[in-house]
Short mmCIF file of C-alpha atoms in Angstrom, two decimals:
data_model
loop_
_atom_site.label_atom_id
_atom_site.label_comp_id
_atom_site.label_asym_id
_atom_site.label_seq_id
_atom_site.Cartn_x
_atom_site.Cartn_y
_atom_site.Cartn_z
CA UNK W 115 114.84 110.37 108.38
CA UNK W 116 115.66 106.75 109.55
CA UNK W 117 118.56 104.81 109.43
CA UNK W 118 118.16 100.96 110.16
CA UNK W 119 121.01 99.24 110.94
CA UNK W 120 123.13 100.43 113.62
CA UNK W 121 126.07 98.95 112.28
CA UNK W 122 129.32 101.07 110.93
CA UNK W 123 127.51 101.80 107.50
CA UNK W 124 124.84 102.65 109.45
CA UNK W 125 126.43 105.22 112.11
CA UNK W 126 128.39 106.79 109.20
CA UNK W 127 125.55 107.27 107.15
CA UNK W 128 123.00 109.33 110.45
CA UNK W 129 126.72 111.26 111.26
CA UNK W 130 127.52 112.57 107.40
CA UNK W 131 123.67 113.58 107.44
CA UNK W 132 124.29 115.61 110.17
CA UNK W 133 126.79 116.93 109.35
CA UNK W 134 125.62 118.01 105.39
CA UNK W 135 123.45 120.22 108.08
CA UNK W 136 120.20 117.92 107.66
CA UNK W 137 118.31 119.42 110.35
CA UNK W 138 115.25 117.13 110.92
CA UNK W 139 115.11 114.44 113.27
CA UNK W 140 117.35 111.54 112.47
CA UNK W 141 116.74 107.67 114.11
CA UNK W 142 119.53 105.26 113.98
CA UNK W 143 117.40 101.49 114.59
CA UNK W 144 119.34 98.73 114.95
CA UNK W 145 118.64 94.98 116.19
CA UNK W 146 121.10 94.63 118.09
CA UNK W 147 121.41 95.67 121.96
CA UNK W 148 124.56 97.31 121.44
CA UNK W 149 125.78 100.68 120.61
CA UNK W 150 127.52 100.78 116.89
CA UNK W 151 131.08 98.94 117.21
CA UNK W 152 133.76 97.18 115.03
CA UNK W 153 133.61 93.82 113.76
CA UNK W 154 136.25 92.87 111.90
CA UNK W 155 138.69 93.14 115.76
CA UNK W 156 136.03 89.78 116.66
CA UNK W 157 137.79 87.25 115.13
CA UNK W 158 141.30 89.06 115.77
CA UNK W 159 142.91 91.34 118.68
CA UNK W 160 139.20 91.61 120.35
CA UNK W 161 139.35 87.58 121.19
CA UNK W 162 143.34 86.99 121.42
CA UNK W 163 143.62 90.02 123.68
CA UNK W 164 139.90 90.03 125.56
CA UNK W 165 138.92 93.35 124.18
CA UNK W 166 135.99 94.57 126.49
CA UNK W 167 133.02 97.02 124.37
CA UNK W 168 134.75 99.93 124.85
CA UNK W 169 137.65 99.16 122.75
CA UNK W 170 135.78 98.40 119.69
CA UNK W 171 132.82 100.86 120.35
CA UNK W 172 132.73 102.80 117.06
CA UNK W 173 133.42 106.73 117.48
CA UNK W 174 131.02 108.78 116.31
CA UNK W 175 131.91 112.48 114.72
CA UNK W 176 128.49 114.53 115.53
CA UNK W 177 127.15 115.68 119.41
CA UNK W 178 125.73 112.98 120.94
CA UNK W 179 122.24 114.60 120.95
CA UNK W 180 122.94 115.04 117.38
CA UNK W 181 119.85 112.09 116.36
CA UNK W 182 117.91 109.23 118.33
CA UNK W 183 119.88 106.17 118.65
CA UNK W 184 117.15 102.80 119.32
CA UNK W 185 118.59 99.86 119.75
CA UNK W 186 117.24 96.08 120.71
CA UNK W 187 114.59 97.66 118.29
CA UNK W 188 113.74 95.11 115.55
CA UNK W 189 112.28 96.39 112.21
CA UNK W 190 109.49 94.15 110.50
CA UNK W 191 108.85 95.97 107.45
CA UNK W 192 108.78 98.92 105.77
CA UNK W 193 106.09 100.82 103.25
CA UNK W 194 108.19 102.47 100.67
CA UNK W 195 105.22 103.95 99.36
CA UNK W 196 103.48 105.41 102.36
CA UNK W 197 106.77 106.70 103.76
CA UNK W 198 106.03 104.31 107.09
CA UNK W 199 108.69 101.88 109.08
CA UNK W 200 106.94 98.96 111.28
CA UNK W 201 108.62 98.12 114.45
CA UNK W 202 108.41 94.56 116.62
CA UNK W 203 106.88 95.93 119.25
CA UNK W 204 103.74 97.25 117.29
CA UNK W 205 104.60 100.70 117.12
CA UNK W 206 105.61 103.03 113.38
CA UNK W 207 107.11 105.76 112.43
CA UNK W 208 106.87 107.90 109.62
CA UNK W 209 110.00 109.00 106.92
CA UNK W 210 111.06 111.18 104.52
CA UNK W 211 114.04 108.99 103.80
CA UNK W 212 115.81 106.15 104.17
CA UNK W 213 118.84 104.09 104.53
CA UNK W 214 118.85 100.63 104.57
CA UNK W 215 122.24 99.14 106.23
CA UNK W 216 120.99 96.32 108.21
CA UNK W 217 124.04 93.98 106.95
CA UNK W 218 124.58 89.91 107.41
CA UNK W 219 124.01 87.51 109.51
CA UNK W 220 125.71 84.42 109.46
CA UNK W 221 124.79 81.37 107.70
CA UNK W 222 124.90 77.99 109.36
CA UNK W 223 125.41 74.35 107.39
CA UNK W 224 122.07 72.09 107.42
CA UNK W 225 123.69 69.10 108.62
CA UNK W 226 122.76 66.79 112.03
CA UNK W 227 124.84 68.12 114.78
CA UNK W 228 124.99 68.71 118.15
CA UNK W 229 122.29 71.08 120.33
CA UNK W 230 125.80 73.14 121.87
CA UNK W 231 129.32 73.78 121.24
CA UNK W 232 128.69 74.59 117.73
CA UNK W 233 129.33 78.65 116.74
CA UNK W 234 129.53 81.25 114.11
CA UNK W 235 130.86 84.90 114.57
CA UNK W 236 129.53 88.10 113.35
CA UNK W 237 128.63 89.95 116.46
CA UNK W 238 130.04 90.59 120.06
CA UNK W 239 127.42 88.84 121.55
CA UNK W 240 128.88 85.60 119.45
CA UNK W 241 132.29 86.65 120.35
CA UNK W 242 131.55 86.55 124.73
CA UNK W 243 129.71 83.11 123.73
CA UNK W 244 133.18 81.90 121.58
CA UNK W 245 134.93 83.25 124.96
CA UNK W 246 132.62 81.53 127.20
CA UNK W 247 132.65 78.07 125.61
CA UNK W 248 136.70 78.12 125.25
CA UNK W 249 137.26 76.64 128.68
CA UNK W 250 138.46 72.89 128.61
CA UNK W 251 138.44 73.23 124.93
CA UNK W 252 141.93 71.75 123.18
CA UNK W 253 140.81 71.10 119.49
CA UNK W 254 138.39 73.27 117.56
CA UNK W 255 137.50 72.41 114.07
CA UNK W 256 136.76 75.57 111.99
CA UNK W 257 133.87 75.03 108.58
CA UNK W 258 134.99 77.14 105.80
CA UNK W 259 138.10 79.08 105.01
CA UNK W 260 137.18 82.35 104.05
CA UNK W 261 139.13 85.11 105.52
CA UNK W 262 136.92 85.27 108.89
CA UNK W 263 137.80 81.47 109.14
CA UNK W 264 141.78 81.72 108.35
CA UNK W 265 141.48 84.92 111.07
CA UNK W 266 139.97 82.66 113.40
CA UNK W 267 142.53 79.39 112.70
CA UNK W 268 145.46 82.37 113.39
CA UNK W 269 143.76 83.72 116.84
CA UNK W 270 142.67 80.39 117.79
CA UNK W 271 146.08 78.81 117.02
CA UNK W 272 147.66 82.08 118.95
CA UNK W 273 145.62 81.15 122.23
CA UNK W 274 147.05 77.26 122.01
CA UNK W 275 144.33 75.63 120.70
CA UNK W 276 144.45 72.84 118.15
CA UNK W 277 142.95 74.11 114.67
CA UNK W 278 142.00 72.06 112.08
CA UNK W 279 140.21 74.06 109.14
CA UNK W 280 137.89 72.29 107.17
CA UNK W 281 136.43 73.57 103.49
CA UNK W 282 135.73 72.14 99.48
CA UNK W 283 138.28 74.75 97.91
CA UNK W 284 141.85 72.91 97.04
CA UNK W 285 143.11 76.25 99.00
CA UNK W 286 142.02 78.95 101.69
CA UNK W 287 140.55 82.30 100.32
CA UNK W 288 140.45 80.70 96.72
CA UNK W 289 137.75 82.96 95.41
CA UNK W 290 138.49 86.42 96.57
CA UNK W 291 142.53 85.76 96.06
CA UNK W 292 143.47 82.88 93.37
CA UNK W 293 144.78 79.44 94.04
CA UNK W 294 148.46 80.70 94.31
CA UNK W 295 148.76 83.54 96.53
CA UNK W 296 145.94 81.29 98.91
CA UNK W 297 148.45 78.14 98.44
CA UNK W 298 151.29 80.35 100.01
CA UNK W 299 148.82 81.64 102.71
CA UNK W 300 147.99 78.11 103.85
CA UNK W 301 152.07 77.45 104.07
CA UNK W 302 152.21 80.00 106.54
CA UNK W 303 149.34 79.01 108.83
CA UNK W 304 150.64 75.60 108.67
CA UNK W 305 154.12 76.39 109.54
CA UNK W 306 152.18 77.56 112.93
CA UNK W 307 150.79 74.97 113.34
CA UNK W 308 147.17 75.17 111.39
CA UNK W 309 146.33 72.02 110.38
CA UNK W 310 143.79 72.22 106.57
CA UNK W 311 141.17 69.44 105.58
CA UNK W 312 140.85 70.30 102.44
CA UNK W 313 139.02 69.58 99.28
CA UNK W 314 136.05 67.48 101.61
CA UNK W 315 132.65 69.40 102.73
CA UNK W 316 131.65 68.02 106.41
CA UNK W 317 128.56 65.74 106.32
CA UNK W 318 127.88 65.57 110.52
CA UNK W 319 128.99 66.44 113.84
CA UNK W 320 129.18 63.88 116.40
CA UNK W 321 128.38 64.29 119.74
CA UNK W 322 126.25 64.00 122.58
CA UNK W 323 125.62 67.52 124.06
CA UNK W 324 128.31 69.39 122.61
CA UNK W 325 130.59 68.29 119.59
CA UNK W 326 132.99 65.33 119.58
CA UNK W 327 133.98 64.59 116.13
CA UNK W 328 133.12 66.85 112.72
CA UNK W 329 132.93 63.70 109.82
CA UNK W 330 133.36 64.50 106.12
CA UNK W 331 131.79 63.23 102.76
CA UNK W 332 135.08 61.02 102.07
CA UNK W 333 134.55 59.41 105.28
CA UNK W 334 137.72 61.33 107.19
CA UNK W 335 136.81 62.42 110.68
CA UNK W 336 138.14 65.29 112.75
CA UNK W 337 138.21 66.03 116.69
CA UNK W 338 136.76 68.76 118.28
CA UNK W 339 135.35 69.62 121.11
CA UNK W 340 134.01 73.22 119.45
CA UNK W 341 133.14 73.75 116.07
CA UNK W 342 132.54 77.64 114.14
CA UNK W 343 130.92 77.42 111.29
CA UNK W 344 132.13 80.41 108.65
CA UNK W 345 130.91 79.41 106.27
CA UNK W 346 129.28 82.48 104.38
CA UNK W 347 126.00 85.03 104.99
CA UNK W 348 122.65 85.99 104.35
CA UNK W 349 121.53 89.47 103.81
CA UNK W 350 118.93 91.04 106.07
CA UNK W 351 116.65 92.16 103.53
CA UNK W 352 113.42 90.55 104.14
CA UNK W 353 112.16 93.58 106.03
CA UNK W 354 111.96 95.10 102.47
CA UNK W 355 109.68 92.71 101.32
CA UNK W 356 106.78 93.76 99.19
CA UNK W 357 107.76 96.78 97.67
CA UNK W 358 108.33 96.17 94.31
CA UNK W 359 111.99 96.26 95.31
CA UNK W 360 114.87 93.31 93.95
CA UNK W 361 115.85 91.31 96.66
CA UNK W 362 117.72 88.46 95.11
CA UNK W 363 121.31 89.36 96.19
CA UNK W 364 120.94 92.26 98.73
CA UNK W 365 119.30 95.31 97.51
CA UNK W 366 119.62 96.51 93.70
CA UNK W 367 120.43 100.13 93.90
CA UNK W 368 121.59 102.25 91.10
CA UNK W 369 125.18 103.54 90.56
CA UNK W 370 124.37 106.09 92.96
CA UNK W 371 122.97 103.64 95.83
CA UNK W 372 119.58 104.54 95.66
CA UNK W 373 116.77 102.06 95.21
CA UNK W 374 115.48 101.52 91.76
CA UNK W 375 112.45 104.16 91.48
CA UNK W 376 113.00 105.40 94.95
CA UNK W 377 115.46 108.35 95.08
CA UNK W 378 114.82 109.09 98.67
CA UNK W 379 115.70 105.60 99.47
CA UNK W 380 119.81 103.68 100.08
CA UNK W 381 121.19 101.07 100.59
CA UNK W 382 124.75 101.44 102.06
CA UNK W 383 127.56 98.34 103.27
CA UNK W 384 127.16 94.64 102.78
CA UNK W 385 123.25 94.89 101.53
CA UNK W 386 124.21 97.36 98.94
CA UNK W 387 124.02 95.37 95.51
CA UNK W 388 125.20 98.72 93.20
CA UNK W 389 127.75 98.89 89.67
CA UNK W 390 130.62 100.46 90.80
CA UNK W 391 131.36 102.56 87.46
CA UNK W 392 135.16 102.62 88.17
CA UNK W 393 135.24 99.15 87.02
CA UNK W 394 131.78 98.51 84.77
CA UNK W 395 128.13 98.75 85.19
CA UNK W 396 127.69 95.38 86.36
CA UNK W 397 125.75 95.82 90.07
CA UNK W 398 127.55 93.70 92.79
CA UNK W 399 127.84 93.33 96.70
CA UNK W 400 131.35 94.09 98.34
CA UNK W 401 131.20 93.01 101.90
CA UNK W 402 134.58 95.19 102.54
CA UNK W 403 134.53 96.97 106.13
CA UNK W 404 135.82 100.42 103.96
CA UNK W 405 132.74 99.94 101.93
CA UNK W 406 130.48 100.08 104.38
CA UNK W 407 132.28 103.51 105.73
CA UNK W 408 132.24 105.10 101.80
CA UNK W 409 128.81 104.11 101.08
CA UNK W 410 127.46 105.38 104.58
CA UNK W 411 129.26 108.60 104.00
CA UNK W 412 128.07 108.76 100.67
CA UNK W 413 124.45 107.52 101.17
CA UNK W 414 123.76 110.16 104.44
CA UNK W 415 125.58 113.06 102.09
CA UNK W 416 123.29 112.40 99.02
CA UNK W 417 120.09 112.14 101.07
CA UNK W 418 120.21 115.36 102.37
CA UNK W 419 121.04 116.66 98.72
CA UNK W 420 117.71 115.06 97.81
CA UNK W 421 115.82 116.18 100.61
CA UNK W 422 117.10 119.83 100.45
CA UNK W 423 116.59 120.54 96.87
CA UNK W 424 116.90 117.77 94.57
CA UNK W 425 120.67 118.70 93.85
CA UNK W 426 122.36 116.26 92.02
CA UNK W 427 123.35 113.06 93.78
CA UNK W 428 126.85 112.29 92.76
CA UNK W 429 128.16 108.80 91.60
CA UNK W 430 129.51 106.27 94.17
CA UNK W 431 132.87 105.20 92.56
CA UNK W 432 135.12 103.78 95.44
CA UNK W 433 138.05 102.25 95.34
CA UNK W 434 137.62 99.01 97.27
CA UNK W 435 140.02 97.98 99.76
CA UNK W 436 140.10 95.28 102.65
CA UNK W 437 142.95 93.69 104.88
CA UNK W 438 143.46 90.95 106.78
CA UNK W 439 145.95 90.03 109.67
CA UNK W 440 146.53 86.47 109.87
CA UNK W 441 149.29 85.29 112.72
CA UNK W 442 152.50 87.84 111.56
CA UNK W 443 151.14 88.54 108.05
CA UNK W 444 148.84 91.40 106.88
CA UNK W 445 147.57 90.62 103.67
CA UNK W 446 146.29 94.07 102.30
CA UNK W 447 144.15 94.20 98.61
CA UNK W 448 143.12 97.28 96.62
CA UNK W 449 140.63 97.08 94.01
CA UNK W 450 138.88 94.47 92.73
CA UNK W 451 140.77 90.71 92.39
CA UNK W 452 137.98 89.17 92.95
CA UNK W 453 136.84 89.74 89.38
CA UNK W 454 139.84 87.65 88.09
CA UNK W 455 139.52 83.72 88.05
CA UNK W 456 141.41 82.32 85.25
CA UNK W 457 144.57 81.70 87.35
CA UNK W 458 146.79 82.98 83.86
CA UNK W 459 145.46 86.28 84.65
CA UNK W 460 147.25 86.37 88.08
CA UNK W 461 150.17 87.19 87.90
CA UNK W 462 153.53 88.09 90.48
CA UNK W 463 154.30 91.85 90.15
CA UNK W 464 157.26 92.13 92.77
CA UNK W 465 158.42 89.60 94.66
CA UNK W 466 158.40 86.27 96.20
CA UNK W 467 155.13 84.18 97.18
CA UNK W 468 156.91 82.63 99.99
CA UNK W 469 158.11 85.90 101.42
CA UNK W 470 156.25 89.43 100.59
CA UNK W 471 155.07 90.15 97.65
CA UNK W 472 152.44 92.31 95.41
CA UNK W 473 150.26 90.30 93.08
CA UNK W 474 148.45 91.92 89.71
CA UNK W 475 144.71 90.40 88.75
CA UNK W 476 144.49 91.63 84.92
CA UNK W 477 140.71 91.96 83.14
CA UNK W 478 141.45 91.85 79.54
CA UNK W 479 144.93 92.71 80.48
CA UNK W 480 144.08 95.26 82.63
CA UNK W 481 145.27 95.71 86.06
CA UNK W 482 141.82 95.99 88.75
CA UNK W 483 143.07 94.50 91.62
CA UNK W 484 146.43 93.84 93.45
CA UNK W 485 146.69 92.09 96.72
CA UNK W 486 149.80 92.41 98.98
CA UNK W 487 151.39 90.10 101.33
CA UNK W 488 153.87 92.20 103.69
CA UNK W 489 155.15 95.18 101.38
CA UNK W 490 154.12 97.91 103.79
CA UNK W 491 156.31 99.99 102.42
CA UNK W 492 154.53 100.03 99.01
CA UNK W 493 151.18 99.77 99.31
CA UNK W 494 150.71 103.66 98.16
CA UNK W 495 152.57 102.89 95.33
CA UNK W 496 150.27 99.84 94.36
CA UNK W 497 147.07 102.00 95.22
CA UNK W 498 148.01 104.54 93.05
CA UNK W 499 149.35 102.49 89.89
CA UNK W 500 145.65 100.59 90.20
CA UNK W 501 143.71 104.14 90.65
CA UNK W 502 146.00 105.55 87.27
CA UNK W 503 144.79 101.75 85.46
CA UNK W 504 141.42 102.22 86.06
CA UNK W 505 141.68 106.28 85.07
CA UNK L 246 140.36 121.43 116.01
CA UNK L 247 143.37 119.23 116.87
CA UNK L 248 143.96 115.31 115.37
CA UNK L 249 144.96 112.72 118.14
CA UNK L 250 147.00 109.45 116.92
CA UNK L 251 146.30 106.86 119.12
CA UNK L 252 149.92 105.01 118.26
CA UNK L 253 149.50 101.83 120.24
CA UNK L 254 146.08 101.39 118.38
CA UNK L 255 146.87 102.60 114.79
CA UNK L 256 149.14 99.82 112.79
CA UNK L 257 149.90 101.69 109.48
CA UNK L 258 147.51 100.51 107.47
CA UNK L 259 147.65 103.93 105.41
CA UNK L 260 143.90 105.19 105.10
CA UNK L 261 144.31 107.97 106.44
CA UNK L 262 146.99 109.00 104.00
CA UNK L 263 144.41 108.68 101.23
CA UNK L 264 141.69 110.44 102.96
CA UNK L 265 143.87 113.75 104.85
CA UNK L 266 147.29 113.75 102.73
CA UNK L 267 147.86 116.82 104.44
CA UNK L 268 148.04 115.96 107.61
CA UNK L 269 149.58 111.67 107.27
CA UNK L 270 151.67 110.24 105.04
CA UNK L 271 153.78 106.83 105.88
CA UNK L 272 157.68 106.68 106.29
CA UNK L 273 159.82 105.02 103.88
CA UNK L 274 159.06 101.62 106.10
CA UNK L 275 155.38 102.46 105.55
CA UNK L 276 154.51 103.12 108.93
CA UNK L 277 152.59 106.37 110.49
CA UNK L 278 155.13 109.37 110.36
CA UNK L 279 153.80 110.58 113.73
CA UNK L 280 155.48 107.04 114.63
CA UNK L 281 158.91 109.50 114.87
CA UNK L 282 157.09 112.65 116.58
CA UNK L 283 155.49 110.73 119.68
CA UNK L 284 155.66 107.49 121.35
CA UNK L 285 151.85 106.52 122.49
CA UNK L 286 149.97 109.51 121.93
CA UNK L 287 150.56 111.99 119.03
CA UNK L 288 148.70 115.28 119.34
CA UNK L 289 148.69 117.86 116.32
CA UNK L 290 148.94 121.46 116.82
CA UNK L 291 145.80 123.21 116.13
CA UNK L 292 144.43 122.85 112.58
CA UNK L 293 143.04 124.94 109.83
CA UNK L 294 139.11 124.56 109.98
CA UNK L 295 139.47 124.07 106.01
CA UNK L 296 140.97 120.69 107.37
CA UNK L 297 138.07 119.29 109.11
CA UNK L 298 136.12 117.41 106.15
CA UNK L 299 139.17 115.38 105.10
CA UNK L 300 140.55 114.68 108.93
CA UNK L 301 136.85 113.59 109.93
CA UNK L 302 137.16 111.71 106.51
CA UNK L 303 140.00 109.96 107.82
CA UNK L 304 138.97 109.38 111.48
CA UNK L 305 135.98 107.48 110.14
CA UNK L 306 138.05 104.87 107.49
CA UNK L 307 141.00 104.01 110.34
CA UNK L 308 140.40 100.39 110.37
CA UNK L 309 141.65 100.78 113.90
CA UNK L 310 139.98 103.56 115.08
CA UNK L 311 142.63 104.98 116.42
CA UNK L 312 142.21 108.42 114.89
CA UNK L 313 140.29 111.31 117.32
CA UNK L 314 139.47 114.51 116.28
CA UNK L 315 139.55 117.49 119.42
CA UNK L 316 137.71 120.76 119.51
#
């Protein structure tokens, strides 16, 4: 059995095989040099308060001799059919069954710039470069303001550094949270201080060595002497290459997260293109950290069903959920409100915008998503009245 | 098998509640309950083994981590 990826999806997938008392050999493979850890402290508490590894080393529930852990092993490509993985270094192994949860990696903007001083952040080894390049550093321009680029503007703005946040949407985190619950967001990072170039895409960064200057396509023109670029991700899928399989947007996998004509096969975490039947049948990627723990759980549990005796593999119906800490505010979402656009359909539940409050995204009037700002005291309510919606 | 709390690491983001509801729920302020049992460390008493799917359940969704499980 072979897990690639040694990412969280990854590590939860080899320890829930383990323990559904799989009892062949298991191989976690992952790219990376490190041991499985935590991304989403990177662009928070790991770089305001200098987290070393071990604080965001991911735990692990079986024995450590439980399965084979190879990292700093890159995998080229894979032969569905025969059953065989092919590794960098020239070497294969054979499988009974797989899971794919090799992730993102970071995108970066086609534009002239600079050889240094220009980042993105997706791994530790990008968080001890951020760390390393900080020194001397008083302005910092950030690309895109998704949420890793509004967590970045609050940490970055925490450590005293001037932040100016740069993006084409009128407001941060337009897509995944609607133009008025981002509007308020914005307010808040700007009463710290946050400073938002809005409504412009960036066209070049000046500079001689390292950045001086990020210009824009209406001619305005910010200083920085560092620039990170979140501005989106690509999947690691082209290991799967030439296997029939559909690659377009991650991997398509059936409502149960197994590849299409390949039940031994699953895709689990951000790579994991599946219809989530809680909401419809309509396949999608959710790049939430707690879907990358479900669908490992569920992916490692269901292959040793198949592998044992062809039980039934059950449905993967979670109930998405992500959070983000920005300065003094945790914004916390259940569901799905990324499905809603039309701004009518978003709608104030309890509550203020400019203090804490629970918003409703409505589908044809029903409720599949709320997002709260603050509320702590209320967020099982709001899980449960969107769980009792959805029935 | 015992749960350990990690309080200094945890910050009430409620997972677990979902995943063990026998073992955490959140105070009427929505943080941990533990939060009024221990100051930095809360340690359970021991557990019924029936508990261990849902407790490892929670353990691995913490966002923080801070959730260890002892033999």
């Amino acid at each position: 059995m072979v897990v690639v990826g040694a990412s969280l999806g990854g590590l939860r997938a080899a320890d829930a095989l383990v323990r559904a008392g799989y009892d062949g050999e298991v191989t976690l493979i992952g790219e990376e040099p490190h041991y499985p850890y935590n991304r989403p402290p990177l662009s928070k508490e790991a770089l305001v308060a200098e987290h070393d590894f071990e604080k965001i080393r991911l735990r692990s529930s079986a024995k450590a001799d439980a399965y084979r852990v190879m990292l700093g092993t890159r995998v080229e490509r894979v032969d569905l059919s025969r059953g065989e993985l092919y590794l960098a270094d020239g070497s294969s192994r054979g499988f009974d069954g797989l899971i794919a949860a090799s992730g993102l990696r970071s995108r970066a903007l086609g534009i002239p710039k600079p050889p240094g001083g220009i980042l993105s952040l997706r791994s530790y080894d990008d968080l001890l470069s951020l760390r390393a390049q900080l020194g001397g550093v008083t302005k910092v321009v950030i690309i895109g303001a998704g949420f890793i680029g509004c967590e970045l503007a609050a940490s970055l703005t925490t450590l005293g550094l001037q932040v100016t946040v740069i993006a084409p949407e009128e407001v941060p985190m337009l897509r995944p949270l609607g133009h008025d619950l981002g509007a308020a967001i914005q307010h808040r990072h700007e009463r710290h201080g946050v400073h938002f170039a809005l409504e412009r895409l960036p066209v070049a960064i000046e500079g001689g060595l390292r950045p001086s200057a990020v210009i824009c396509d209406d001619g305005s023109r910010y200083e920085a002497q560092l620039v990170i670029e979140a501005v989106g991700s690509t999947t690691n899928v082209e290991w799967l290459q030439d296997n029939g399989l559909d690659l377009t947007d991650g991997v398509a996998c059936n409502e149960k997260l197994q590849f299409a004509g390949h039940p031994n096969c699953f895709a689990v975490g951000d790579i994991a293109r599946f219809p989530n039947l809680l909401f419809d049948g309509v396949a999608r990627r959710v790049e939430h950290w707690g879907i990358a723990v479900d669908s490992g759980r569920h992916a490692g549990k269901a292959l040793a069903s198949v592998l044992r005796s062809n039980e039934p593999v059950q449905e993967f119906r979670p109930m998405p959920a992500f959070w983000s800490d920005q300065f003094d505010l945790r914004i916390q979402s259940f569901g799905m409100p990324g499905l809603v656009q039309d701004s009518a359909s978003i709608r104030v539940i309890e509550g203020d915008l400019a203090d804490e409050v629970a918003v409703g995204y409505y589908r044809e009037e029903i409720l599949v998503g709320v997002v709260l700002l603050g509320m702590a005291q209320s967020h099982n309510k709001y899980r449960k009245i969107l769980a009792d919606n959805l029935g | 098998m015992k749960v350990v709390v990690d309080l200094n690491k945890c910050s009430d983001h409620g997972q677990c509640v979902y995943s063990a509801p026998e073992i955490f729920s959140l105070d009427d302020r929505g943080e941990l309950s533990f939060r009024a049992l221990a100051k930095d460390v809360y340690r359970s008493g021991e557990l019924d083994e029936s508990l261990r799917d849902s407790v490892e359940e929670a353990a691995d969704i913490c966002p923080m981590q801070a959730i260890e499980i002892e033999d």
